N, CA and C atoms as an extended XYZ file, in Angstrom:
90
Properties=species:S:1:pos:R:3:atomname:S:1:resname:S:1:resid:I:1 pbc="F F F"
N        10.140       14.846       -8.180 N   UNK     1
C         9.571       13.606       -7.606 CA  UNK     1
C        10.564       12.999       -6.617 C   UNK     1
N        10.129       12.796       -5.261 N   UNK     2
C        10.816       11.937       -4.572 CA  UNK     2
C        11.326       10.613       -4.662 C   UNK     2
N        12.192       10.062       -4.317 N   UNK     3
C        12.470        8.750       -4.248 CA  UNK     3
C        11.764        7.586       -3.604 C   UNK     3
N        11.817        8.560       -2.485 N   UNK     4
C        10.968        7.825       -1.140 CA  UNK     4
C         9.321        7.563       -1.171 C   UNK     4
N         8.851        8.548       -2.007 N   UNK     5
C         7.381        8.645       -2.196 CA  UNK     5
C         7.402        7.927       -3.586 C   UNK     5
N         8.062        7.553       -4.581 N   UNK     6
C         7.716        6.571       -5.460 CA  UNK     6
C         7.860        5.271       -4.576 C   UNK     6
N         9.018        4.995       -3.323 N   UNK     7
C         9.056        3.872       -3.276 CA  UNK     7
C         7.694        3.195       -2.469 C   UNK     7
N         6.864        4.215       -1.544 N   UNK     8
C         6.202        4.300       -0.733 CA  UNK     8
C         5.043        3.942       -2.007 C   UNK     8
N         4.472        4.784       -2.956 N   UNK     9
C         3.594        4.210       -3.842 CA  UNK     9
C         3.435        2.736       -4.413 C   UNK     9
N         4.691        2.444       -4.564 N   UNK    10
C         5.258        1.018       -5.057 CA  UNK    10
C         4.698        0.179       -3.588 C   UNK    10
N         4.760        0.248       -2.349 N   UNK    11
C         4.683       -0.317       -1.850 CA  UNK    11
C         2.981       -0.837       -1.353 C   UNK    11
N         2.707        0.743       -1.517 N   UNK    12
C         1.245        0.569       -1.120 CA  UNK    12
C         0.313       -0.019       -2.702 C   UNK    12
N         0.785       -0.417       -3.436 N   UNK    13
C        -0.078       -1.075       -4.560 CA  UNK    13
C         0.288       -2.458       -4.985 C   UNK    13
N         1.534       -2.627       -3.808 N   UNK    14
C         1.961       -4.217       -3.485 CA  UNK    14
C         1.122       -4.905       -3.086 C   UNK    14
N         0.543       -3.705       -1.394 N   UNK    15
C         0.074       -4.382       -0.702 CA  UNK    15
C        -1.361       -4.376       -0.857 C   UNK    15
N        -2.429       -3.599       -1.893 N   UNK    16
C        -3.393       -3.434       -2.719 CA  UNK    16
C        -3.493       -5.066       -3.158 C   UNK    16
N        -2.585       -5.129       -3.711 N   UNK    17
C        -2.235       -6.335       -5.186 CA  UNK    17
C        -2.378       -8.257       -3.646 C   UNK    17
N        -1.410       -7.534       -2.943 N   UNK    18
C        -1.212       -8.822       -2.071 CA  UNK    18
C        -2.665       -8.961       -1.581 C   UNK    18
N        -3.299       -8.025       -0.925 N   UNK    19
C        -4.902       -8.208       -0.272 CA  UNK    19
C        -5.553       -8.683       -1.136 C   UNK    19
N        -5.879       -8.187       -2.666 N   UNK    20
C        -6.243       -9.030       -3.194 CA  UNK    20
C        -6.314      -10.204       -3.951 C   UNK    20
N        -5.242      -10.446       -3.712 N   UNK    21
C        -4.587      -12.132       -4.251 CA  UNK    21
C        -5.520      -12.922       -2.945 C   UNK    21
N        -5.147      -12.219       -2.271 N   UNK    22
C        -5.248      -13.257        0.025 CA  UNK    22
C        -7.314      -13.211       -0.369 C   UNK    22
N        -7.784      -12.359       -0.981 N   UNK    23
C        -9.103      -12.259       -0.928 CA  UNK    23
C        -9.912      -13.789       -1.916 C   UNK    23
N        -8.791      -13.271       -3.269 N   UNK    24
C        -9.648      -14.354       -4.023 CA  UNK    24
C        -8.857      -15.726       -3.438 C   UNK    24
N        -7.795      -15.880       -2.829 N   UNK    25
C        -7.412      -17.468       -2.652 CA  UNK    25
C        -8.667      -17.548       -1.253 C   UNK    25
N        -8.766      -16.907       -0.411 N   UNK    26
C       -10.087      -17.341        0.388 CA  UNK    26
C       -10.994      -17.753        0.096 C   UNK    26
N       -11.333      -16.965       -0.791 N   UNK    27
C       -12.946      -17.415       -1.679 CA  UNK    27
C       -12.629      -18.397       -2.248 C   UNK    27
N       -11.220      -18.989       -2.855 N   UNK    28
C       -11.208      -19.923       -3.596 CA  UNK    28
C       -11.506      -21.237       -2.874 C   UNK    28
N       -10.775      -21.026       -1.706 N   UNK    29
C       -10.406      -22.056       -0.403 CA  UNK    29
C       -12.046      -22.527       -0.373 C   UNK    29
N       -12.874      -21.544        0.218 N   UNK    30
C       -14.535      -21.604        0.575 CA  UNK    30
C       -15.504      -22.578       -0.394 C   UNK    30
């Protein structure tokens, strides 16, 4: 296992996690 490709996974389920935080505070905002 790479280093770089765990860190790259880690990152892309950050930014999964961040979109949907930004989704429900919109809807919340609405």
């Amino acid at each position: 296992m790479d280093v770089g490709d765990t860190q790259m996974r880690q990152n892309r389920m950050k930014d999964e996690i961040g979109e949907h935080c930004q989704k429900l505070f919109h809807s919340f905002l609405e």
